[in-house]
Amino acid sequence: MRSIWKGAISFGLVRIPVRLYPATEDRDVSFHQVRRWDGSRIRYKRVAAADGAEVPYSEVAKGYELPSGETVVLTDDDFANLPLPTSHTIDVLEFVPLAQVDPIYYARSYYIEPDRGGVRSYVLLRDALGRSGRVALVKIALRQREQLATLRIRGDVLVLSTMVWPDEVRRPDFPFLDEEVNVGPQELVMAQTLIESLSDDFDPTPYTDGYRQALQAVIDAKVSGSDVVTPPVEGETATSADDLVAVLAASVAQAHRGRQPTGAGRGTGPAAPAARPAVSGTDGGAADGVGTDGAGVDGAAGNGNGNGRQGARNGKRAGGPRAGAAGRR
């Protein structure tokens, strides 16, 4: 990884030299704009609206438009002279309970590595922060913009998560908030039961970006010259309020059938609908072990973590002969 910022954590009178590294990366499929018939790249030019002349990047400045339509031009020197006390410092403001920080404020996350001479102080802050059960609220300047952020622990590393400012969070102003909506006690109980039946410890690793995989498959098919067929997408309708109890009850039953038996372990994806027989490939334990937890004809079949034979054994134990056969395939 390549660091994007170098400075120090200011913690009381202690200064800890550190470097920042992006903690996440974009795995989305990227595209260029091209001409449709020959794939030629589309290029854009910076052109002045006043005379149509192309403008070199060295002559580009930032302009702030006034209500009158006039423009105030700001140069690099104007920005360089702005006071930014946190330009090379992560300034610790206070320590707050993590539960009190609304996730809506979070923007991006960065790993923090101690620089030379700062390892001991870094570990001291990390361990003390872990014992406190709190996160540090800090200020930092990134890309000429001062930002609010938090310092917290992930594993053995400090993580800085930048935040939006309070006045940047929009107020939800929707008409339904002014309506009086009555929810029946039976509906509430069934909804809570459904939540409990689908509850588990947080582990995002089984879940994948299905759209990205499908898009990559389309690209691979075009590279190989194969025909690409896109299946139709079935429309979905909202659940009627009159059917809520019945639909929730059916959802609870489906969730129970779709979950693995106790002690079976965790699959590599969300539970598949139990009403659907287990099939080979993604359900019922595919040969490559990638897929969702398949549901057999008479119960839960093999989980997606195992190989095909393991899926067959699990399917047989659940009482579903066809599920076992699907696992063997």
mmCIF file of C-alpha atoms in Angstrom:
data_model
loop_
_atom_site.group_PDB
_atom_site.id
_atom_site.type_symbol
_atom_site.label_atom_id
_atom_site.label_comp_id
_atom_site.label_asym_id
_atom_site.label_seq_id
_atom_site.Cartn_x
_atom_site.Cartn_y
_atom_site.Cartn_z
ATOM 1 C CA MET A 1 0.000 0.000 0.000
ATOM 2 C CA ARG A 2 1.051 3.576 -0.610
ATOM 3 C CA SER A 3 0.527 6.215 2.064
ATOM 4 C CA ILE A 4 -1.583 9.247 1.154
ATOM 5 C CA TRP A 5 -0.759 11.436 4.162
ATOM 6 C CA LYS A 6 2.107 11.886 6.611
ATOM 7 C CA GLY A 7 1.907 13.743 9.902
ATOM 8 C CA ALA A 8 1.396 13.153 13.618
ATOM 9 C CA ILE A 9 -1.326 12.340 16.120
ATOM 10 C CA SER A 10 -1.478 15.103 18.721
ATOM 11 C CA PHE A 11 -2.546 13.485 21.984
ATOM 12 C CA GLY A 12 -2.160 15.946 24.851
ATOM 13 C CA LEU A 13 1.557 16.770 24.873
ATOM 14 C CA VAL A 14 2.353 13.537 23.030
ATOM 15 C CA ARG A 15 3.030 13.595 19.285
ATOM 16 C CA ILE A 16 2.983 10.283 17.423
ATOM 17 C CA PRO A 17 4.407 10.338 13.866
ATOM 18 C CA VAL A 18 2.104 8.331 11.583
ATOM 19 C CA ARG A 19 1.156 7.639 7.972
ATOM 20 C CA LEU A 20 -2.322 7.130 6.495
ATOM 21 C CA TYR A 21 -3.298 4.421 4.028
ATOM 22 C CA PRO A 22 -6.718 3.907 2.377
ATOM 23 C CA ALA A 23 -8.424 1.036 4.204
ATOM 24 C CA THR A 24 -10.777 0.178 1.337
ATOM 25 C CA GLU A 25 -10.549 -0.083 -2.440
ATOM 26 C CA ASP A 26 -13.044 0.164 -5.257
ATOM 27 C CA ARG A 27 -13.513 -3.207 -6.976
ATOM 28 C CA ASP A 28 -16.183 -1.990 -9.373
ATOM 29 C CA VAL A 29 -15.713 -2.656 -13.089
ATOM 30 C CA SER A 30 -14.408 0.547 -14.688
ATOM 31 C CA PHE A 31 -15.207 1.787 -18.169
ATOM 32 C CA HIS A 32 -14.052 4.435 -20.636
ATOM 33 C CA GLN A 33 -16.371 6.425 -22.850
ATOM 34 C CA VAL A 34 -15.811 5.329 -26.442
ATOM 35 C CA ARG A 35 -17.331 5.781 -29.888
ATOM 36 C CA ARG A 36 -19.856 2.979 -30.334
ATOM 37 C CA TRP A 37 -18.883 1.707 -33.794
ATOM 38 C CA ASP A 38 -15.073 1.468 -33.397
ATOM 39 C CA GLY A 39 -14.324 1.794 -29.666
ATOM 40 C CA SER A 40 -12.239 4.952 -30.120
ATOM 41 C CA ARG A 41 -11.686 6.773 -26.804
ATOM 42 C CA ILE A 42 -13.661 9.960 -26.190
ATOM 43 C CA ARG A 43 -11.451 12.862 -25.074
ATOM 44 C CA TYR A 44 -12.576 16.041 -23.349
ATOM 45 C CA LYS A 45 -11.018 19.480 -23.637
ATOM 46 C CA ARG A 46 -11.102 22.390 -21.216
ATOM 47 C CA VAL A 47 -12.697 25.186 -23.206
ATOM 48 C CA ALA A 48 -13.456 28.735 -22.051
ATOM 49 C CA ALA A 49 -17.116 29.616 -22.504
ATOM 50 C CA ALA A 50 -16.278 33.236 -23.377
ATOM 51 C CA ASP A 51 -14.311 32.590 -26.574
ATOM 52 C CA GLY A 52 -14.167 28.801 -27.056
ATOM 53 C CA ALA A 53 -10.375 28.746 -26.612
ATOM 54 C CA GLU A 54 -8.792 25.645 -25.076
ATOM 55 C CA VAL A 55 -7.406 26.375 -21.584
ATOM 56 C CA PRO A 56 -4.171 24.685 -20.369
ATOM 57 C CA TYR A 57 -4.363 23.172 -16.912
ATOM 58 C CA SER A 58 -1.809 25.703 -15.582
ATOM 59 C CA GLU A 59 -4.332 28.494 -16.207
ATOM 60 C CA VAL A 60 -7.271 26.771 -14.492
ATOM 61 C CA ALA A 61 -8.447 28.310 -11.200
ATOM 62 C CA LYS A 62 -11.498 27.854 -8.971
ATOM 63 C CA GLY A 63 -14.418 30.238 -9.309
ATOM 64 C CA TYR A 64 -17.174 31.015 -6.808
ATOM 65 C CA GLU A 65 -20.334 32.337 -8.444
ATOM 66 C CA LEU A 66 -22.190 35.142 -6.644
ATOM 67 C CA PRO A 67 -25.998 35.488 -6.677
ATOM 68 C CA SER A 68 -25.526 38.406 -9.086
ATOM 69 C CA GLY A 69 -23.893 36.077 -11.611
ATOM 70 C CA GLU A 70 -20.416 37.531 -11.115
ATOM 71 C CA THR A 71 -17.518 35.167 -10.330
ATOM 72 C CA VAL A 72 -14.866 35.424 -7.635
ATOM 73 C CA VAL A 73 -11.639 33.764 -8.847
ATOM 74 C CA LEU A 74 -9.542 31.897 -6.253
ATOM 75 C CA THR A 75 -5.980 30.847 -7.074
ATOM 76 C CA ASP A 76 -3.697 28.250 -5.492
ATOM 77 C CA ASP A 77 -2.055 31.047 -3.478
ATOM 78 C CA ASP A 78 -5.414 31.955 -1.937
ATOM 79 C CA PHE A 79 -5.890 28.403 -0.703
ATOM 80 C CA ALA A 80 -2.272 28.105 0.472
ATOM 81 C CA ASN A 81 -2.705 31.141 2.730
ATOM 82 C CA LEU A 82 -5.785 29.745 4.502
ATOM 83 C CA PRO A 83 -5.161 28.757 8.150
ATOM 84 C CA LEU A 84 -5.130 24.973 8.459
ATOM 85 C CA PRO A 85 -3.663 24.051 11.866
ATOM 86 C CA THR A 86 -4.454 20.389 11.220
ATOM 87 C CA SER A 87 -2.646 20.222 7.868
ATOM 88 C CA HIS A 88 -0.086 17.747 9.232
ATOM 89 C CA THR A 89 -1.727 16.842 12.527
ATOM 90 C CA ILE A 90 -4.468 14.516 13.690
ATOM 91 C CA ASP A 91 -5.691 16.644 16.575
ATOM 92 C CA VAL A 92 -7.480 14.667 19.293
ATOM 93 C CA LEU A 93 -10.420 16.738 20.569
ATOM 94 C CA GLU A 94 -12.079 14.351 23.038
ATOM 95 C CA PHE A 95 -12.948 10.716 23.650
ATOM 96 C CA VAL A 96 -16.572 9.646 23.200
ATOM 97 C CA PRO A 97 -18.560 6.376 23.482
ATOM 98 C CA LEU A 98 -18.653 4.550 20.145
ATOM 99 C CA ALA A 99 -22.374 3.811 20.513
ATOM 100 C CA GLN A 100 -23.109 7.538 20.496
ATOM 101 C CA VAL A 101 -21.554 8.095 17.054
ATOM 102 C CA ASP A 102 -24.313 7.805 14.439
ATOM 103 C CA PRO A 103 -22.943 5.848 11.423
ATOM 104 C CA ILE A 104 -24.560 8.399 9.079
ATOM 105 C CA TYR A 105 -21.593 10.688 9.828
ATOM 106 C CA TYR A 106 -18.966 8.258 8.519
ATOM 107 C CA ALA A 107 -17.399 8.871 5.094
ATOM 108 C CA ARG A 108 -14.112 6.992 4.401
ATOM 109 C CA SER A 109 -11.698 4.892 6.460
ATOM 110 C CA TYR A 110 -7.888 4.864 6.594
ATOM 111 C CA TYR A 111 -5.377 2.612 8.325
ATOM 112 C CA ILE A 112 -2.835 4.411 10.510
ATOM 113 C CA GLU A 113 0.749 3.152 10.630
ATOM 114 C CA PRO A 114 3.291 4.464 13.131
ATOM 115 C CA ASP A 115 6.220 6.185 11.480
ATOM 116 C CA ARG A 116 9.815 5.851 12.662
ATOM 117 C CA GLY A 117 10.206 6.632 16.343
ATOM 118 C CA GLY A 118 6.470 6.459 17.035
ATOM 119 C CA VAL A 119 5.783 2.759 17.552
ATOM 120 C CA ARG A 120 5.866 2.778 21.363
ATOM 121 C CA SER A 121 3.584 5.825 21.663
ATOM 122 C CA TYR A 122 1.282 4.370 18.998
ATOM 123 C CA VAL A 123 0.880 1.084 20.890
ATOM 124 C CA LEU A 124 0.326 3.008 24.139
ATOM 125 C CA LEU A 125 -2.523 5.036 22.598
ATOM 126 C CA ARG A 126 -3.995 1.955 20.932
ATOM 127 C CA ASP A 127 -4.052 -0.115 24.111
ATOM 128 C CA ALA A 128 -5.337 2.733 26.281
ATOM 129 C CA LEU A 129 -8.071 3.460 23.760
ATOM 130 C CA GLY A 130 -9.056 -0.208 23.764
ATOM 131 C CA ARG A 131 -9.366 -0.277 27.535
ATOM 132 C CA SER A 132 -11.437 2.898 27.596
ATOM 133 C CA GLY A 133 -14.168 1.499 25.352
ATOM 134 C CA ARG A 134 -14.287 4.866 23.575
ATOM 135 C CA VAL A 135 -13.199 6.360 20.271
ATOM 136 C CA ALA A 136 -11.180 9.528 19.778
ATOM 137 C CA LEU A 137 -12.929 12.427 18.061
ATOM 138 C CA VAL A 138 -10.300 14.226 15.980
ATOM 139 C CA LYS A 139 -9.744 16.880 13.326
ATOM 140 C CA ILE A 140 -7.542 16.359 10.273
ATOM 141 C CA ALA A 141 -6.919 18.230 7.014
ATOM 142 C CA LEU A 142 -6.990 16.014 3.909
ATOM 143 C CA ARG A 143 -6.750 17.418 0.382
ATOM 144 C CA GLN A 144 -6.941 21.032 1.606
ATOM 145 C CA ARG A 145 -10.129 20.382 3.542
ATOM 146 C CA GLU A 146 -10.443 20.102 7.306
ATOM 147 C CA GLN A 147 -12.542 17.140 8.361
ATOM 148 C CA LEU A 148 -13.970 15.680 11.512
ATOM 149 C CA ALA A 149 -13.006 12.046 12.109
ATOM 150 C CA THR A 150 -12.786 9.271 14.677
ATOM 151 C CA LEU A 151 -9.874 7.118 15.788
ATOM 152 C CA ARG A 152 -10.810 3.566 16.705
ATOM 153 C CA ILE A 153 -9.178 0.150 16.870
ATOM 154 C CA ARG A 154 -9.522 -2.610 14.267
ATOM 155 C CA GLY A 155 -7.507 -5.648 15.225
ATOM 156 C CA ASP A 156 -4.109 -4.265 16.251
ATOM 157 C CA VAL A 157 -4.282 -1.160 14.057
ATOM 158 C CA LEU A 158 -5.728 2.298 14.599
ATOM 159 C CA VAL A 159 -8.285 3.293 11.974
ATOM 160 C CA LEU A 160 -9.216 6.869 11.111
ATOM 161 C CA SER A 161 -12.770 7.270 9.770
ATOM 162 C CA THR A 162 -13.509 10.665 8.257
ATOM 163 C CA MET A 163 -16.932 12.174 8.922
ATOM 164 C CA VAL A 164 -19.261 14.726 7.410
ATOM 165 C CA TRP A 165 -19.971 17.867 9.423
ATOM 166 C CA PRO A 166 -23.273 18.048 11.328
ATOM 167 C CA ASP A 167 -24.681 20.701 8.982
ATOM 168 C CA GLU A 168 -24.047 18.359 6.025
ATOM 169 C CA VAL A 169 -26.527 15.737 7.270
ATOM 170 C CA ARG A 170 -29.902 16.277 5.665
ATOM 171 C CA ARG A 171 -33.105 16.248 7.674
ATOM 172 C CA PRO A 172 -35.539 13.511 6.564
ATOM 173 C CA ASP A 173 -38.652 15.439 5.536
ATOM 174 C CA PHE A 174 -41.183 12.922 4.224
ATOM 175 C CA PRO A 175 -45.005 13.242 4.194
ATOM 176 C CA PHE A 176 -45.589 9.870 5.868
ATOM 177 C CA LEU A 177 -43.903 11.136 9.049
ATOM 178 C CA ASP A 178 -46.937 13.355 9.643
ATOM 179 C CA GLU A 179 -49.414 10.505 9.169
ATOM 180 C CA GLU A 180 -50.860 8.484 12.031
ATOM 181 C CA VAL A 181 -50.107 4.828 11.331
ATOM 182 C CA ASN A 182 -51.455 2.091 13.591
ATOM 183 C CA VAL A 183 -49.482 -1.171 13.755
ATOM 184 C CA GLY A 184 -51.325 -4.118 15.280
ATOM 185 C CA PRO A 185 -49.725 -6.017 18.187
ATOM 186 C CA GLN A 186 -49.899 -9.311 16.279
ATOM 187 C CA GLU A 187 -48.088 -7.774 13.310
ATOM 188 C CA LEU A 188 -45.398 -6.396 15.609
ATOM 189 C CA VAL A 189 -44.888 -9.772 17.322
ATOM 190 C CA MET A 190 -44.604 -11.563 13.969
ATOM 191 C CA ALA A 191 -42.128 -8.973 12.666
ATOM 192 C CA GLN A 192 -39.996 -9.367 15.805
ATOM 193 C CA THR A 193 -40.135 -13.160 15.422
ATOM 194 C CA LEU A 194 -38.918 -12.857 11.834
ATOM 195 C CA ILE A 195 -36.036 -10.623 12.951
ATOM 196 C CA GLU A 196 -35.054 -13.147 15.624
ATOM 197 C CA SER A 197 -35.190 -16.047 13.152
ATOM 198 C CA LEU A 198 -32.787 -14.223 10.821
ATOM 199 C CA SER A 199 -30.450 -12.942 13.575
ATOM 200 C CA ASP A 200 -26.776 -13.910 13.611
ATOM 201 C CA ASP A 201 -23.342 -12.471 14.412
ATOM 202 C CA PHE A 202 -22.073 -9.910 11.907
ATOM 203 C CA ASP A 203 -19.872 -11.491 9.238
ATOM 204 C CA PRO A 204 -19.932 -9.829 5.796
ATOM 205 C CA THR A 205 -17.483 -12.288 4.173
ATOM 206 C CA PRO A 206 -20.140 -14.656 2.726
ATOM 207 C CA TYR A 207 -21.749 -11.907 0.680
ATOM 208 C CA THR A 208 -20.590 -10.915 -2.784
ATOM 209 C CA ASP A 209 -21.469 -8.341 -5.439
ATOM 210 C CA GLY A 210 -23.720 -10.349 -7.758
ATOM 211 C CA TYR A 211 -24.114 -7.491 -10.211
ATOM 212 C CA ARG A 212 -20.357 -7.094 -10.613
ATOM 213 C CA GLN A 213 -19.953 -10.838 -11.188
ATOM 214 C CA ALA A 214 -22.716 -10.835 -13.795
ATOM 215 C CA LEU A 215 -21.191 -7.800 -15.518
ATOM 216 C CA GLN A 216 -17.771 -9.469 -15.611
ATOM 217 C CA ALA A 217 -19.404 -12.582 -17.098
ATOM 218 C CA VAL A 218 -20.905 -10.428 -19.873
ATOM 219 C CA ILE A 219 -17.474 -8.907 -20.581
ATOM 220 C CA ASP A 220 -15.801 -12.338 -20.601
ATOM 221 C CA ALA A 221 -18.475 -13.675 -22.946
ATOM 222 C CA LYS A 222 -17.905 -10.793 -25.369
ATOM 223 C CA VAL A 223 -14.155 -11.392 -25.258
ATOM 224 C CA SER A 224 -14.656 -15.071 -26.109
ATOM 225 C CA GLY A 225 -17.198 -14.261 -28.832
ATOM 226 C CA SER A 226 -20.104 -16.035 -27.127
ATOM 227 C CA ASP A 227 -23.664 -14.828 -27.316
ATOM 228 C CA VAL A 228 -24.882 -13.088 -24.189
ATOM 229 C CA VAL A 229 -28.462 -13.638 -23.082
ATOM 230 C CA THR A 230 -29.900 -11.503 -20.301
ATOM 231 C CA PRO A 231 -32.770 -13.172 -18.421
ATOM 232 C CA PRO A 232 -35.885 -11.054 -17.847
ATOM 233 C CA VAL A 233 -36.254 -9.461 -14.434
ATOM 234 C CA GLU A 234 -39.481 -10.270 -12.665
ATOM 235 C CA GLY A 235 -41.323 -7.293 -11.239
ATOM 236 C CA GLU A 236 -42.008 -7.071 -7.532
ATOM 237 C CA THR A 237 -45.037 -5.563 -5.815
ATOM 238 C CA ALA A 238 -45.314 -4.131 -2.335
ATOM 239 C CA THR A 239 -46.970 -6.267 0.325
ATOM 240 C CA SER A 240 -50.559 -5.276 1.062
ATOM 241 C CA ALA A 241 -51.151 -4.077 4.615
ATOM 242 C CA ASP A 242 -54.071 -6.522 4.924
ATOM 243 C CA ASP A 243 -51.760 -9.473 4.239
ATOM 244 C CA LEU A 244 -48.952 -8.474 6.615
ATOM 245 C CA VAL A 245 -49.603 -11.116 9.302
ATOM 246 C CA ALA A 246 -49.935 -13.942 6.795
ATOM 247 C CA VAL A 247 -46.863 -12.861 4.839
ATOM 248 C CA LEU A 248 -44.791 -12.434 8.017
ATOM 249 C CA ALA A 249 -45.859 -15.884 9.270
ATOM 250 C CA ALA A 250 -44.859 -17.441 5.934
ATOM 251 C CA SER A 251 -41.547 -15.538 6.050
ATOM 252 C CA VAL A 252 -40.792 -16.880 9.553
ATOM 253 C CA ALA A 253 -41.526 -20.445 8.418
ATOM 254 C CA GLN A 254 -39.359 -19.991 5.326
ATOM 255 C CA ALA A 255 -36.521 -18.514 7.400
ATOM 256 C CA HIS A 256 -36.576 -21.479 9.781
ATOM 257 C CA ARG A 257 -36.512 -23.983 6.899
ATOM 258 C CA GLY A 258 -33.763 -22.091 5.145
ATOM 259 C CA ARG A 259 -31.441 -21.907 8.167
ATOM 260 C CA GLN A 260 -28.849 -24.618 8.760
ATOM 261 C CA PRO A 261 -29.351 -27.172 11.538
ATOM 262 C CA THR A 262 -27.650 -26.241 14.809
ATOM 263 C CA GLY A 263 -23.893 -26.826 14.663
ATOM 264 C CA ALA A 264 -23.818 -27.173 10.874
ATOM 265 C CA GLY A 265 -21.591 -24.122 10.518
ATOM 266 C CA ARG A 266 -21.935 -21.006 8.460
ATOM 267 C CA GLY A 267 -22.368 -21.084 4.665
ATOM 268 C CA THR A 268 -20.901 -18.725 2.179
ATOM 269 C CA GLY A 269 -24.079 -16.833 1.476
ATOM 270 C CA PRO A 270 -27.589 -15.966 2.680
ATOM 271 C CA ALA A 271 -30.151 -18.718 3.120
ATOM 272 C CA ALA A 272 -32.011 -19.662 -0.049
ATOM 273 C CA PRO A 273 -35.832 -19.942 -0.025
ATOM 274 C CA ALA A 274 -36.793 -23.345 1.372
ATOM 275 C CA ALA A 275 -39.674 -23.777 -1.051
ATOM 276 C CA ARG A 276 -37.198 -24.217 -3.914
ATOM 277 C CA PRO A 277 -35.573 -27.659 -4.327
ATOM 278 C CA ALA A 278 -31.812 -27.749 -4.030
ATOM 279 C CA VAL A 279 -29.979 -27.571 -7.333
ATOM 280 C CA SER A 280 -26.426 -28.129 -8.381
ATOM 281 C CA GLY A 281 -24.022 -25.211 -8.734
ATOM 282 C CA THR A 282 -24.644 -22.390 -6.270
ATOM 283 C CA ASP A 283 -27.025 -24.295 -3.964
ATOM 284 C CA GLY A 284 -26.518 -27.502 -2.067
ATOM 285 C CA GLY A 285 -22.706 -27.417 -1.922
ATOM 286 C CA ALA A 286 -21.176 -26.791 -5.316
ATOM 287 C CA ALA A 287 -17.959 -28.480 -6.356
ATOM 288 C CA ASP A 288 -15.975 -25.301 -5.894
ATOM 289 C CA GLY A 289 -17.600 -24.606 -2.530
ATOM 290 C CA VAL A 290 -18.974 -21.210 -3.522
ATOM 291 C CA GLY A 291 -22.664 -20.528 -3.169
ATOM 292 C CA THR A 292 -25.600 -19.992 -0.883
ATOM 293 C CA ASP A 293 -26.929 -22.388 1.692
ATOM 294 C CA GLY A 294 -29.157 -24.679 -0.359
ATOM 295 C CA ALA A 295 -32.469 -25.885 1.034
ATOM 296 C CA GLY A 296 -33.403 -29.513 0.287
ATOM 297 C CA VAL A 297 -36.817 -30.953 -0.508
ATOM 298 C CA ASP A 298 -37.431 -32.058 3.054
ATOM 299 C CA GLY A 299 -35.159 -29.698 4.924
ATOM 300 C CA ALA A 300 -31.833 -27.834 4.820
ATOM 301 C CA ALA A 301 -29.296 -29.400 2.503
ATOM 302 C CA GLY A 302 -25.505 -29.039 2.268
ATOM 303 C CA ASN A 303 -23.866 -25.712 2.981
ATOM 304 C CA GLY A 304 -21.967 -23.780 0.373
ATOM 305 C CA ASN A 305 -18.634 -24.028 2.220
ATOM 306 C CA GLY A 306 -18.145 -27.695 1.556
ATOM 307 C CA ASN A 307 -17.405 -29.617 -1.619
ATOM 308 C CA GLY A 308 -19.962 -31.559 -3.674
ATOM 309 C CA ARG A 309 -19.704 -34.782 -1.646
ATOM 310 C CA GLN A 310 -20.114 -32.914 1.627
ATOM 311 C CA GLY A 311 -23.239 -31.275 0.191
ATOM 312 C CA ALA A 312 -24.594 -34.712 -0.698
ATOM 313 C CA ARG A 313 -23.956 -36.052 2.805
ATOM 314 C CA ASN A 314 -25.632 -33.037 4.405
ATOM 315 C CA GLY A 315 -28.562 -33.354 2.013
ATOM 316 C CA LYS A 316 -29.079 -37.008 2.952
ATOM 317 C CA ARG A 317 -28.910 -36.224 6.663
ATOM 318 C CA ALA A 318 -31.635 -33.607 6.140
ATOM 319 C CA GLY A 319 -33.843 -36.288 4.594
ATOM 320 C CA GLY A 320 -33.838 -34.989 1.030
ATOM 321 C CA PRO A 321 -32.663 -37.586 -1.544
ATOM 322 C CA ARG A 322 -32.826 -35.092 -4.367
ATOM 323 C CA ALA A 323 -30.832 -32.608 -2.317
ATOM 324 C CA GLY A 324 -28.123 -35.238 -1.845
ATOM 325 C CA ALA A 325 -28.061 -35.916 -5.562
ATOM 326 C CA ALA A 326 -27.726 -32.204 -6.230
ATOM 327 C CA GLY A 327 -24.743 -32.027 -3.904
ATOM 328 C CA ARG A 328 -23.041 -34.885 -5.785
ATOM 329 C CA ARG A 329 -23.500 -33.053 -9.062
#
